[in-house]
Short mmCIF file of C-alpha atoms in Angstrom, two decimals:
data_model
loop_
_atom_site.label_atom_id
_atom_site.label_comp_id
_atom_site.label_asym_id
_atom_site.label_seq_id
_atom_site.Cartn_x
_atom_site.Cartn_y
_atom_site.Cartn_z
CA MET A 434 0.00 0.00 0.00
CA LEU A 435 2.78 2.40 0.92
CA GLU A 436 6.32 2.08 -0.32
CA LEU A 437 9.34 4.26 0.38
CA GLN A 438 12.28 3.92 -1.99
CA ASN A 439 15.69 5.20 -0.85
CA LEU A 440 14.32 8.25 0.88
CA ASN A 441 16.77 10.98 1.93
CA VAL A 442 15.45 13.91 3.94
CA GLY A 443 17.10 16.79 5.75
CA TYR A 444 16.64 20.25 7.17
CA GLY A 445 18.92 22.65 5.30
CA TYR A 446 22.44 21.19 5.36
CA LEU A 447 21.58 18.67 8.04
CA GLN A 448 20.51 15.33 6.66
CA VAL A 449 18.31 13.38 9.07
CA VAL A 450 16.96 10.42 7.11
CA TRP A 451 19.39 8.30 5.10
CA ASP A 452 18.35 5.98 2.34
CA VAL A 453 15.21 4.68 4.01
CA SER A 454 13.17 2.07 2.16
CA LEU A 455 10.17 0.33 3.59
CA LYS A 456 6.96 -1.35 2.54
CA ILE A 457 3.62 -1.36 4.25
CA HIS A 458 0.85 -3.68 3.12
CA GLN A 459 -2.91 -3.25 3.16
CA GLY A 460 -4.49 -3.85 6.58
CA GLU A 461 -1.23 -4.04 8.52
CA VAL A 462 -0.32 -2.26 11.72
CA VAL A 463 3.33 -1.32 11.39
CA ALA A 464 5.41 0.33 14.09
CA ILE A 465 8.48 2.47 13.54
CA LEU A 466 10.59 2.40 16.67
CA GLY A 467 13.69 4.29 17.64
CA LEU A 468 15.26 6.69 20.07
CA ASN A 469 14.90 10.47 20.00
CA GLY A 470 16.40 11.93 16.87
CA ALA A 471 16.41 8.67 14.93
CA GLY A 472 14.40 10.25 12.10
CA LYS A 473 11.03 8.60 12.70
CA THR A 474 8.96 11.77 12.78
CA THR A 475 10.90 13.22 9.85
CA THR A 476 10.06 10.12 7.82
CA LEU A 477 6.35 10.43 8.60
CA LYS A 478 6.32 14.16 7.89
CA THR A 479 7.92 13.51 4.53
CA ILE A 480 5.29 10.93 3.63
CA ALA A 481 2.60 13.43 4.68
CA GLY A 482 4.06 16.08 2.40
CA VAL A 483 4.95 18.45 5.24
CA LEU A 484 8.65 18.06 4.32
CA THR A 485 10.10 17.51 0.84
CA PRO A 486 12.69 14.77 0.37
CA LYS A 487 16.13 15.47 -1.11
CA SER A 488 15.85 12.27 -3.12
CA GLY A 489 13.88 9.06 -3.18
CA LYS A 490 10.34 8.09 -4.01
CA ILE A 491 7.11 7.63 -2.09
CA LEU A 492 4.47 5.38 -3.63
CA PHE A 493 0.93 5.15 -2.25
CA ASN A 494 -1.25 2.47 -3.84
CA GLY A 495 1.18 2.42 -6.74
CA GLN A 496 0.87 6.18 -7.33
CA ASP A 497 3.93 8.39 -6.96
CA ILE A 498 3.06 10.95 -4.26
CA THR A 499 6.55 12.41 -3.75
CA GLY A 500 6.30 16.18 -3.32
CA LEU A 501 2.51 16.25 -3.55
CA PRO A 502 1.02 19.01 -1.36
CA THR A 503 -0.35 17.80 1.98
CA CYS A 504 -3.91 18.84 1.24
CA GLN A 505 -4.16 16.39 -1.68
CA LEU A 506 -2.99 13.36 0.28
CA VAL A 507 -6.13 13.31 2.44
CA LYS A 508 -8.17 12.95 -0.72
CA LEU A 509 -6.15 9.85 -1.61
CA GLY A 510 -7.01 8.35 1.79
CA LEU A 511 -3.82 9.07 3.70
CA SER A 512 -4.27 10.69 7.10
CA PHE A 513 -1.39 11.96 9.24
CA ILE A 514 -1.92 12.63 12.94
CA PRO A 515 1.07 14.67 14.08
CA GLU A 516 2.71 14.66 17.47
CA GLU A 517 2.05 18.40 17.78
CA ARG A 518 -1.63 17.58 17.15
CA ASN A 519 -2.16 20.82 15.22
CA LEU A 520 -5.68 21.24 16.55
CA PHE A 521 -7.77 24.34 15.91
CA THR A 522 -7.61 25.62 19.45
CA ALA A 523 -10.28 28.34 19.25
CA MET A 524 -12.82 25.97 17.70
CA THR A 525 -15.07 23.58 19.55
CA VAL A 526 -14.47 19.85 19.60
CA ARG A 527 -17.35 19.37 17.18
CA GLU A 528 -16.02 21.97 14.75
CA ASN A 529 -12.58 20.36 14.87
CA LEU A 530 -14.11 17.02 13.99
CA LEU A 531 -16.17 18.53 11.18
CA MET A 532 -12.99 20.10 9.81
CA GLY A 533 -11.55 16.59 9.74
CA ALA A 534 -14.25 15.71 7.21
CA TYR A 535 -13.49 18.82 5.14
CA ILE A 536 -12.88 16.85 1.95
CA LEU A 537 -16.16 14.91 2.15
CA LYS A 538 -19.04 16.28 0.10
CA ASP A 539 -21.78 13.99 1.36
CA ASN A 540 -23.39 15.20 4.61
CA ALA A 541 -24.79 11.77 5.46
CA GLU A 542 -21.28 10.35 5.30
CA VAL A 543 -19.96 13.13 7.53
CA LYS A 544 -22.67 12.32 10.06
CA ARG A 545 -21.81 8.60 9.93
CA ASN A 546 -18.12 9.28 10.48
CA LEU A 547 -18.91 11.69 13.31
CA ASP A 548 -21.01 9.04 15.05
CA TYR A 549 -18.22 6.52 14.53
CA VAL A 550 -15.58 8.80 16.08
CA LEU A 551 -17.81 9.76 19.01
CA GLU A 552 -18.43 6.10 19.67
CA LEU A 553 -14.69 5.41 19.55
CA PHE A 554 -14.01 8.25 22.00
CA PRO A 555 -17.16 8.84 24.11
CA ARG A 556 -15.17 11.49 25.97
CA LEU A 557 -15.33 13.72 22.88
CA ALA A 558 -19.12 13.46 22.80
CA GLU A 559 -19.29 14.81 26.36
CA ARG A 560 -17.00 17.68 25.41
CA SER A 561 -18.44 18.52 22.00
CA LYS A 562 -19.09 22.20 22.83
CA GLN A 563 -15.76 22.82 24.56
CA LEU A 564 -12.95 24.73 22.86
CA ALA A 565 -10.14 22.42 21.83
CA GLY A 566 -7.52 24.66 23.42
CA THR A 567 -9.00 24.22 26.89
CA MET A 568 -8.86 20.43 27.01
CA SER A 569 -6.39 18.16 28.77
CA GLY A 570 -3.54 16.49 26.91
CA GLY A 571 -5.30 13.14 26.71
CA GLU A 572 -8.52 14.65 25.38
CA ARG A 573 -6.58 16.66 22.85
CA GLN A 574 -4.86 13.52 21.62
CA MET A 575 -8.22 11.77 21.29
CA LEU A 576 -9.49 14.76 19.35
CA ALA A 577 -6.46 14.73 17.06
CA ILE A 578 -6.97 11.04 16.32
CA GLY A 579 -10.72 11.56 15.93
CA ARG A 580 -10.17 14.41 13.51
CA GLY A 581 -7.72 12.27 11.54
CA LEU A 582 -10.34 9.52 11.23
CA MET A 583 -13.21 11.80 10.15
CA SER A 584 -12.26 11.46 6.48
CA LYS A 585 -12.45 7.62 6.69
CA PRO A 586 -8.83 7.23 5.59
CA LYS A 587 -7.43 4.04 4.08
CA MET A 588 -4.20 4.55 5.97
CA VAL A 589 -3.49 6.37 9.22
CA MET A 590 -0.07 7.55 10.34
CA LEU A 591 0.17 8.20 14.06
CA ASP A 592 3.14 10.12 15.41
CA GLU A 593 3.84 9.38 19.10
CA PRO A 594 0.18 9.16 20.14
CA SER A 595 1.03 8.22 23.73
CA MET A 596 3.44 11.12 24.27
CA GLY A 597 2.77 12.92 27.56
CA LEU A 598 -0.40 10.96 28.34
CA SER A 599 -1.42 9.36 31.61
CA PRO A 600 -1.27 5.52 31.65
CA LYS A 601 -5.07 5.40 31.47
CA ASN A 602 -5.21 7.56 28.38
CA VAL A 603 -2.39 5.58 26.76
CA LEU A 604 -4.68 2.54 27.04
CA VAL A 605 -7.57 4.46 25.41
CA VAL A 606 -5.34 5.44 22.51
CA PHE A 607 -4.00 1.93 21.99
CA ASP A 608 -7.51 0.48 22.22
CA ALA A 609 -8.40 2.77 19.33
CA VAL A 610 -5.45 1.42 17.34
CA LYS A 611 -6.62 -2.14 18.04
CA LYS A 612 -10.08 -1.23 16.83
CA LEU A 613 -8.66 0.22 13.59
CA ARG A 614 -6.72 -3.00 13.13
CA GLU A 615 -9.90 -5.05 13.46
CA GLU A 616 -11.47 -2.83 10.81
CA LYS A 617 -8.55 -3.52 8.46
CA VAL A 618 -7.40 0.10 8.36
CA THR A 619 -3.68 0.28 7.64
CA VAL A 620 -1.86 1.97 10.53
CA VAL A 621 1.70 3.24 10.77
CA ILE A 622 2.61 4.13 14.30
CA VAL A 623 5.74 5.87 15.52
CA GLU A 624 6.36 5.33 19.21
CA GLN A 625 8.86 5.35 22.02
CA ASN A 626 6.56 3.24 24.16
CA VAL A 627 8.02 0.07 22.66
CA ASN A 628 6.40 -2.60 24.82
CA THR A 629 2.81 -1.53 24.26
CA THR A 630 3.40 -0.73 20.62
CA LEU A 631 4.80 -4.17 19.84
CA SER A 632 1.72 -5.70 21.46
CA VAL A 633 -0.60 -4.04 18.90
CA ALA A 634 1.67 -4.01 15.81
CA ASP A 635 2.06 -6.82 13.28
CA ARG A 636 5.49 -5.74 12.17
CA ALA A 637 8.03 -3.12 13.12
CA TYR A 638 10.98 -1.25 11.74
CA VAL A 639 13.73 -0.04 14.05
CA MET A 640 15.38 3.22 13.05
CA GLU A 641 18.79 4.25 14.34
CA GLN A 642 20.66 7.40 13.33
CA GLY A 643 18.40 8.02 10.38
CA ARG A 644 18.63 4.53 8.88
CA ILE A 645 16.52 1.41 9.12
CA ALA A 646 18.55 -0.80 11.45
CA MET A 647 16.22 -3.76 11.76
CA GLU A 648 12.87 -5.01 10.68
CA GLY A 649 10.77 -7.98 11.58
CA SER A 650 7.51 -9.18 13.07
CA SER A 651 6.59 -7.89 16.52
CA GLU A 652 7.26 -11.25 18.17
CA GLU A 653 10.72 -11.52 16.62
CA LEU A 654 11.69 -8.01 17.64
CA ALA A 655 10.33 -8.40 21.17
CA LYS A 656 12.67 -11.39 21.61
CA ASP A 657 15.67 -9.77 19.95
CA ASP A 658 18.55 -9.11 22.33
CA HIS A 659 19.48 -5.74 20.84
CA VAL A 660 15.90 -4.45 21.00
CA ARG A 661 15.43 -5.77 24.53
CA LYS A 662 18.58 -4.04 25.69
CA MET A 663 18.16 -0.74 23.85
CA TYR A 664 14.40 -0.17 24.04
CA LEU A 665 12.94 -2.40 26.67
CA GLY A 666 15.71 -2.00 29.24
CA ILE A 667 15.96 -5.76 29.79
CA ALA A 668 19.45 -7.18 29.75
CA MET B 313 -32.46 61.60 24.38
CA GLY B 314 -30.60 64.89 24.79
CA GLU B 315 -26.94 65.38 24.03
CA PHE B 316 -25.97 61.95 25.31
CA GLY B 317 -28.33 60.29 22.86
CA ASP B 318 -26.98 62.39 19.99
CA ILE B 319 -23.44 61.35 20.80
CA LEU B 320 -24.44 57.71 20.97
CA VAL B 321 -26.27 57.75 17.63
CA THR B 322 -23.43 59.55 15.87
CA ALA B 323 -20.89 57.21 17.43
CA VAL B 324 -22.73 54.09 16.32
CA LEU B 325 -23.12 55.39 12.74
CA ARG B 326 -19.41 56.23 12.61
CA GLY B 327 -18.30 53.06 14.38
CA GLY B 328 -20.22 50.70 12.08
CA ILE B 329 -18.11 51.73 9.11
CA TYR B 330 -14.88 51.55 11.14
CA ALA B 331 -15.84 48.05 12.19
CA LEU B 332 -16.40 47.06 8.56
CA MET B 333 -12.97 48.38 7.55
CA ALA B 334 -11.20 46.90 10.57
CA LEU B 335 -12.81 43.49 10.05
CA GLY B 336 -11.16 43.07 6.64
CA LEU B 337 -7.81 44.27 7.91
CA SER B 338 -8.00 41.97 10.90
CA LEU B 339 -8.98 39.01 8.73
CA VAL B 340 -5.94 39.37 6.48
CA PHE B 341 -3.67 39.76 9.48
CA GLY B 342 -5.14 36.77 11.29
CA VAL B 343 -5.24 34.38 8.35
CA MET B 344 -2.30 35.44 6.20
CA ASN B 345 -0.12 37.26 8.73
CA ILE B 346 0.07 40.28 6.47
CA ALA B 347 0.01 43.81 7.87
CA ASN B 348 -1.89 45.32 4.99
CA PHE B 349 -1.12 48.99 4.43
CA ALA B 350 -2.92 48.97 1.10
CA HIS B 351 -6.29 48.38 2.78
CA GLY B 352 -7.27 52.04 2.34
CA GLU B 353 -6.65 51.82 -1.39
CA PHE B 354 -9.35 49.20 -1.70
CA TYR B 355 -11.66 51.58 0.10
CA MET B 356 -10.67 54.14 -2.56
CA LEU B 357 -11.27 51.65 -5.38
CA GLY B 358 -14.68 50.86 -3.94
CA ALA B 359 -15.60 54.54 -4.00
CA TYR B 360 -14.45 54.95 -7.61
CA PHE B 361 -16.16 51.77 -8.81
CA ALA B 362 -19.40 52.85 -7.16
CA TYR B 363 -19.06 56.35 -8.62
CA PHE B 364 -18.70 55.08 -12.18
CA SER B 365 -21.43 52.49 -11.83
CA PHE B 366 -23.78 55.07 -10.34
CA THR B 367 -23.08 58.10 -12.56
CA THR B 368 -21.59 56.81 -15.82
CA PHE B 369 -23.57 53.60 -16.12
CA LYS B 370 -26.66 54.94 -14.31
CA LEU B 371 -27.11 51.82 -12.25
CA GLY B 372 -29.15 51.96 -9.07
CA VAL B 373 -27.62 52.45 -5.64
CA ILE B 374 -27.63 48.83 -4.54
CA PRO B 375 -26.30 47.41 -7.84
CA SER B 376 -23.56 50.06 -7.81
CA VAL B 377 -22.46 49.15 -4.30
CA LEU B 378 -22.54 45.43 -5.10
CA ILE B 379 -20.59 45.90 -8.34
CA ALA B 380 -17.98 47.96 -6.47
CA ALA B 381 -17.62 45.15 -3.94
CA LEU B 382 -17.29 42.45 -6.59
CA LEU B 383 -14.77 44.40 -8.67
CA ALA B 384 -12.65 45.09 -5.58
CA PHE B 385 -12.82 41.37 -4.76
CA ALA B 386 -11.43 40.66 -8.25
CA VAL B 387 -8.64 43.24 -7.85
CA GLY B 388 -7.80 41.72 -4.46
CA VAL B 389 -7.59 38.24 -5.98
CA ILE B 390 -5.29 39.53 -8.74
CA VAL B 391 -3.03 41.31 -6.23
CA GLU B 392 -2.81 38.20 -4.04
CA ARG B 393 -2.12 35.82 -6.94
CA GLY B 394 0.32 38.21 -8.58
CA LEU B 395 2.32 39.37 -5.55
CA PHE B 396 1.82 37.51 -2.27
CA TYR B 397 1.45 34.02 -3.75
CA PRO B 398 4.81 34.11 -5.60
CA LEU B 399 6.48 35.59 -2.51
CA ARG B 400 5.11 32.79 -0.33
CA LYS B 401 6.41 30.20 -2.79
CA ARG B 402 9.89 31.68 -2.77
CA SER B 403 10.51 32.52 0.84
CA LYS B 404 8.82 32.58 4.19
CA LYS B 405 11.70 34.34 5.90
CA ASN B 406 10.91 37.82 7.21
CA TRP B 407 7.40 37.29 5.89
CA LEU B 408 5.79 40.03 7.99
CA MET B 409 8.35 42.66 6.99
CA ASN B 410 8.46 41.68 3.31
CA THR B 411 4.71 41.67 2.93
CA PHE B 412 4.44 44.96 4.82
CA LEU B 413 6.79 46.56 2.28
CA LEU B 414 4.90 44.90 -0.54
CA THR B 415 1.60 46.34 0.66
CA LEU B 416 3.17 49.81 0.88
CA GLY B 417 4.21 49.40 -2.75
CA VAL B 418 0.73 48.25 -3.75
CA SER B 419 -0.69 51.27 -1.98
CA ILE B 420 1.55 53.71 -3.88
CA ILE B 421 0.85 52.03 -7.21
CA LEU B 422 -2.91 52.00 -6.70
CA GLN B 423 -2.96 55.63 -5.54
CA ASN B 424 -0.94 56.84 -8.50
CA GLY B 425 -2.69 54.50 -10.88
CA ALA B 426 -5.98 56.09 -9.84
CA LYS B 427 -4.47 59.55 -10.31
CA LEU B 428 -3.23 58.58 -13.78
CA MET B 429 -6.53 57.09 -14.91
CA TRP B 430 -9.07 59.31 -13.25
CA GLY B 431 -7.13 62.46 -12.33
CA SER B 432 -6.90 63.96 -8.90
CA ARG B 433 -10.21 65.81 -8.86
CA TYR B 434 -13.00 64.87 -6.49
CA ARG B 435 -15.64 62.60 -7.94
CA GLY B 436 -18.63 62.38 -5.72
CA VAL B 437 -22.39 62.10 -5.84
CA THR B 438 -24.53 64.57 -3.94
CA SER B 439 -26.67 61.83 -2.50
CA TYR B 440 -27.81 58.24 -2.98
CA PHE B 441 -31.24 58.63 -1.47
CA GLY B 442 -31.54 62.23 -0.29
CA GLY B 443 -33.74 63.28 2.59
CA THR B 444 -33.17 62.95 6.28
CA ILE B 445 -34.71 61.10 9.13
CA SER B 446 -35.08 62.54 12.58
CA VAL B 447 -33.72 60.62 15.52
CA GLY B 448 -34.41 62.45 18.76
CA THR B 449 -33.24 66.02 18.28
CA MET B 450 -31.04 65.24 15.29
CA GLN B 451 -31.66 65.15 11.57
CA ILE B 452 -29.68 62.25 10.11
CA PRO B 453 -29.20 61.99 6.34
CA ASN B 454 -30.68 58.83 4.88
CA ASP B 455 -27.35 58.12 3.21
CA ARG B 456 -25.70 57.76 6.60
CA ILE B 457 -28.37 55.31 7.70
CA PHE B 458 -27.89 53.42 4.42
CA ALA B 459 -24.12 53.19 4.96
CA PHE B 460 -24.66 51.96 8.50
CA ALA B 461 -27.24 49.40 7.39
CA VAL B 462 -24.91 48.07 4.69
CA ALA B 463 -22.10 47.80 7.25
CA CYS B 464 -24.33 45.91 9.68
CA ILE B 465 -25.66 43.53 7.05
CA ALA B 466 -22.20 42.89 5.62
CA ILE B 467 -20.72 42.23 9.07
CA ALA B 468 -23.61 39.93 10.02
CA ILE B 469 -23.37 37.93 6.79
CA PHE B 470 -19.63 37.74 7.13
CA VAL B 471 -19.67 36.50 10.73
CA LEU B 472 -22.31 33.90 9.83
CA PHE B 473 -20.22 32.84 6.85
CA LEU B 474 -17.12 32.38 9.03
CA ASN B 475 -18.92 30.47 11.74
CA LYS B 476 -21.56 28.42 9.98
CA THR B 477 -20.22 27.43 6.58
CA LYS B 478 -17.58 24.91 5.67
CA LEU B 479 -15.52 27.43 3.73
CA GLY B 480 -15.72 29.95 6.57
CA ARG B 481 -14.62 27.31 9.03
CA ALA B 482 -11.70 26.50 6.73
CA ILE B 483 -10.64 30.16 6.76
CA ARG B 484 -10.71 30.18 10.55
CA SER B 485 -8.82 26.90 10.71
CA VAL B 486 -6.02 28.36 8.58
CA SER B 487 -5.76 31.29 10.98
CA MET B 488 -5.33 28.88 13.90
CA ASP B 489 -3.04 26.22 12.48
CA GLU B 490 -1.84 26.12 8.88
CA THR B 491 -0.32 22.65 9.16
CA GLY B 492 -3.45 21.29 10.80
CA ALA B 493 -5.59 22.84 8.07
CA SER B 494 -3.56 21.32 5.25
CA LEU B 495 -3.57 17.95 7.04
CA VAL B 496 -7.37 17.81 6.81
CA GLY B 497 -7.25 18.75 3.14
CA VAL B 498 -7.65 22.53 3.12
CA ASN B 499 -5.91 24.09 0.13
CA LEU B 500 -3.96 26.92 1.76
CA ASN B 501 -3.34 28.83 -1.47
CA MET B 502 -7.02 28.93 -2.28
CA ILE B 503 -7.92 30.09 1.25
CA HIS B 504 -5.27 32.83 1.17
CA THR B 505 -6.50 34.18 -2.13
CA LEU B 506 -10.12 34.04 -1.04
CA THR B 507 -9.34 35.75 2.27
CA PHE B 508 -7.49 38.60 0.62
CA GLY B 509 -10.28 39.06 -1.90
CA LEU B 510 -12.92 39.12 0.83
CA SER B 511 -10.94 41.63 2.86
CA CYS B 512 -10.66 43.95 -0.15
CA MET B 513 -14.36 43.50 -0.73
CA LEU B 514 -15.22 44.65 2.80
CA ALA B 515 -13.05 47.76 2.41
CA ALA B 516 -14.62 48.54 -0.96
CA LEU B 517 -18.12 48.17 0.50
CA ALA B 518 -17.26 50.86 3.05
CA GLY B 519 -15.88 53.17 0.36
CA ALA B 520 -18.86 52.58 -1.92
CA CYS B 521 -21.56 53.29 0.60
CA LEU B 522 -19.84 56.40 1.96
CA LEU B 523 -19.58 57.93 -1.54
CA PRO B 524 -22.24 60.62 -0.90
CA LEU B 525 -20.38 61.69 2.25
CA THR B 526 -16.77 61.47 1.04
CA PRO B 527 -16.20 61.83 -2.71
CA ALA B 528 -13.71 59.59 -4.49
CA PHE B 529 -10.14 60.88 -4.91
CA PRO B 530 -6.81 59.03 -5.19
CA VAL B 531 -5.49 59.45 -1.63
CA MET B 532 -8.83 59.16 0.16
CA GLY B 533 -7.81 55.79 1.60
CA ILE B 534 -5.23 57.08 4.03
CA ASN B 535 -7.59 58.25 6.73
CA PRO B 536 -9.72 55.07 6.84
CA LEU B 537 -6.52 53.01 6.79
CA TYR B 538 -5.22 54.75 9.88
CA LYS B 539 -8.60 54.43 11.55
CA SER B 540 -8.72 50.70 10.96
CA TRP B 541 -5.19 50.25 12.22
CA PHE B 542 -6.18 52.25 15.25
CA VAL B 543 -9.03 49.81 15.87
CA LEU B 544 -6.74 46.81 15.48
CA ILE B 545 -4.07 48.15 17.79
CA LEU B 546 -6.73 49.11 20.31
CA VAL B 547 -8.39 45.69 20.56
CA GLY B 548 -5.60 43.32 19.56
CA MET B 549 -4.44 42.11 16.18
CA GLY B 550 -6.22 39.37 14.28
CA ASN B 551 -9.16 39.09 16.66
CA LEU B 552 -12.24 39.40 14.47
CA GLY B 553 -14.96 39.63 17.08
CA ALA B 554 -13.01 42.26 18.96
CA SER B 555 -12.43 44.40 15.87
CA ILE B 556 -16.19 44.84 15.51
CA VAL B 557 -16.45 46.05 19.09
CA GLY B 558 -13.29 48.10 18.54
CA GLY B 559 -14.84 49.92 15.60
CA LEU B 560 -17.69 51.04 17.83
CA ILE B 561 -15.31 52.06 20.63
CA VAL B 562 -13.27 54.22 18.24
CA GLY B 563 -16.47 55.74 16.86
CA LEU B 564 -17.54 56.63 20.39
CA LEU B 565 -14.14 58.04 21.36
CA GLU B 566 -14.02 60.28 18.31
CA THR B 567 -17.57 61.49 18.68
CA ILE B 568 -17.10 62.34 22.35
CA SER B 569 -13.96 64.34 21.63
CA TYR B 570 -15.72 66.00 18.70
CA PHE B 571 -18.63 67.08 20.90
CA GLN B 572 -16.50 68.06 23.89
CA PHE B 573 -13.46 69.69 22.30
CA GLY B 574 -14.62 70.55 18.80
CA ALA B 575 -13.67 69.36 15.33
CA GLY B 576 -10.00 68.65 14.72
CA TRP B 577 -9.38 67.30 18.20
CA GLN B 578 -10.76 63.80 17.59
CA ASP B 579 -7.47 62.46 16.18
CA VAL B 580 -5.46 63.95 19.04
CA ILE B 581 -7.69 62.35 21.63
CA SER B 582 -7.83 59.01 19.82
CA LEU B 583 -4.08 58.81 19.37
CA ALA B 584 -3.46 59.83 22.98
CA VAL B 585 -5.75 57.01 24.09
CA ILE B 586 -3.88 54.56 21.82
CA ILE B 587 -0.57 55.51 23.41
CA VAL B 588 -1.93 55.00 26.91
CA ILE B 589 -3.41 51.62 25.97
CA LEU B 590 -0.19 50.45 24.37
CA LEU B 591 1.70 51.43 27.51
CA VAL B 592 -0.65 49.52 29.79
CA LYS B 593 -1.77 46.65 27.54
CA PRO B 594 0.69 46.16 24.66
CA ASN B 595 -1.48 43.41 23.15
CA GLY B 596 -4.61 45.57 22.99
CA ILE B 597 -7.72 45.57 25.17
CA PHE B 598 -8.90 42.09 24.19
CA GLY B 599 -5.52 40.86 23.05
CA LYS B 600 -4.05 37.73 24.52
CA LYS B 601 -0.65 36.46 23.63
CA GLY B 602 -0.76 33.78 20.99
CA VAL B 603 -4.51 33.74 20.54
CA LYS B 604 -5.53 34.28 16.98
CA SER B 605 -8.77 35.13 15.28
CA ALA B 606 -12.05 33.57 16.31
CA ALA B 607 -15.30 35.32 15.62
CA GLU B 608 -17.22 33.62 18.38
#
């Protein structure tokens, strides 16, 4: 479904992502793991069209989307939920969600997706009239994910969804990922919370210093000595 | 009623137009982060367009005003596509300063362009409707009421558009978070062009409906430009709801100083108040750090 071919990305003279190639298939949940500064977020932002690669190709469903503006990717079914959340802080929860369905023309479909998201995160239904900027971190993350799902994407890219959340809210977020997996939505998830992530992901890539260092199924990686030492803190 | 009532009525009539001008200026600042110093020139264009539609083409009052608004919208779109869009493609560094200089250039070109095409003589109409209406002890010209009504209707439609329609919501979303807006599929270039066009349209509406009171001439835009900046500085930049209130506050301030100290003093008083407010509240009366436009 998504394929990266020899992607190189950088900020100015500083290159962050080196020659990254990966493949993600329809209906998979794939994790990208790595320490701070490994280039995970940069990779996602490049796929989402927020950054432009220096070289390399990005294919989505066989179509070359390298350098396509961000606003067109949603129409192709690719939704990116950034770590910064990028919510519309002076809008209500409901308005934020409706903005998530901006590309949809059919009102009945918007209504269906809204019901779906509110069922996924009942908390958002309780807060529908509240301004997004006044909510707690966990609620904001739910809203960001909800907004990203309002367009019924074929593939969702989540950047550090559990960052700064309480353990309870981390569970809510990962339950949502599990639900997406049951519905056969393709999910790419970038995380530092390795243990929990491997429990929901089918496969994972490990990035180190801007390169793909390892890849494998979640079970394999969870048993791997290097991963256990570096990311799980088990000797 | 008495004197107090007179002051209030005059202030509201004055303030409505200021609010209309300030709303457009605030919109462009909030959404595009451009400090537009050519805003007054669109007011000027509105007056000219209305003048020619009304006198040369003998159209009615309302068609003339609408045509002026639409033509100014078109000019705004051309200016945005021709100047700001290429600049945004090439560099975002020093954006505020570069666009500020660009708008100054646009202002000079439009002023002198108008002088070249239409000369520097006054072109006005004696009245749109004629007649007066008495409010309390005062006789108010119908044209003033008309201008105020147009301002109110335009502001009401505009606020509804921003809050209740999908496109309006998209404009607000861009003012809050550009990345977030493009992530949900909003085409930023289209929104920027539309916003600039709408802002020019609001300024032109003000110029067009004030034509019987201030005739069209090339540098007529300077005064309304300063007034709208005054409003924005007073209430805080890029806050749409507040700029409407701000327009009325400025109208009231000016009218009070006019009544109390006589003509010519209103600018002195207004500017003195601005200085005091900037000393005490540098972000404006309703200004909060980091909060951008929301017409709640």
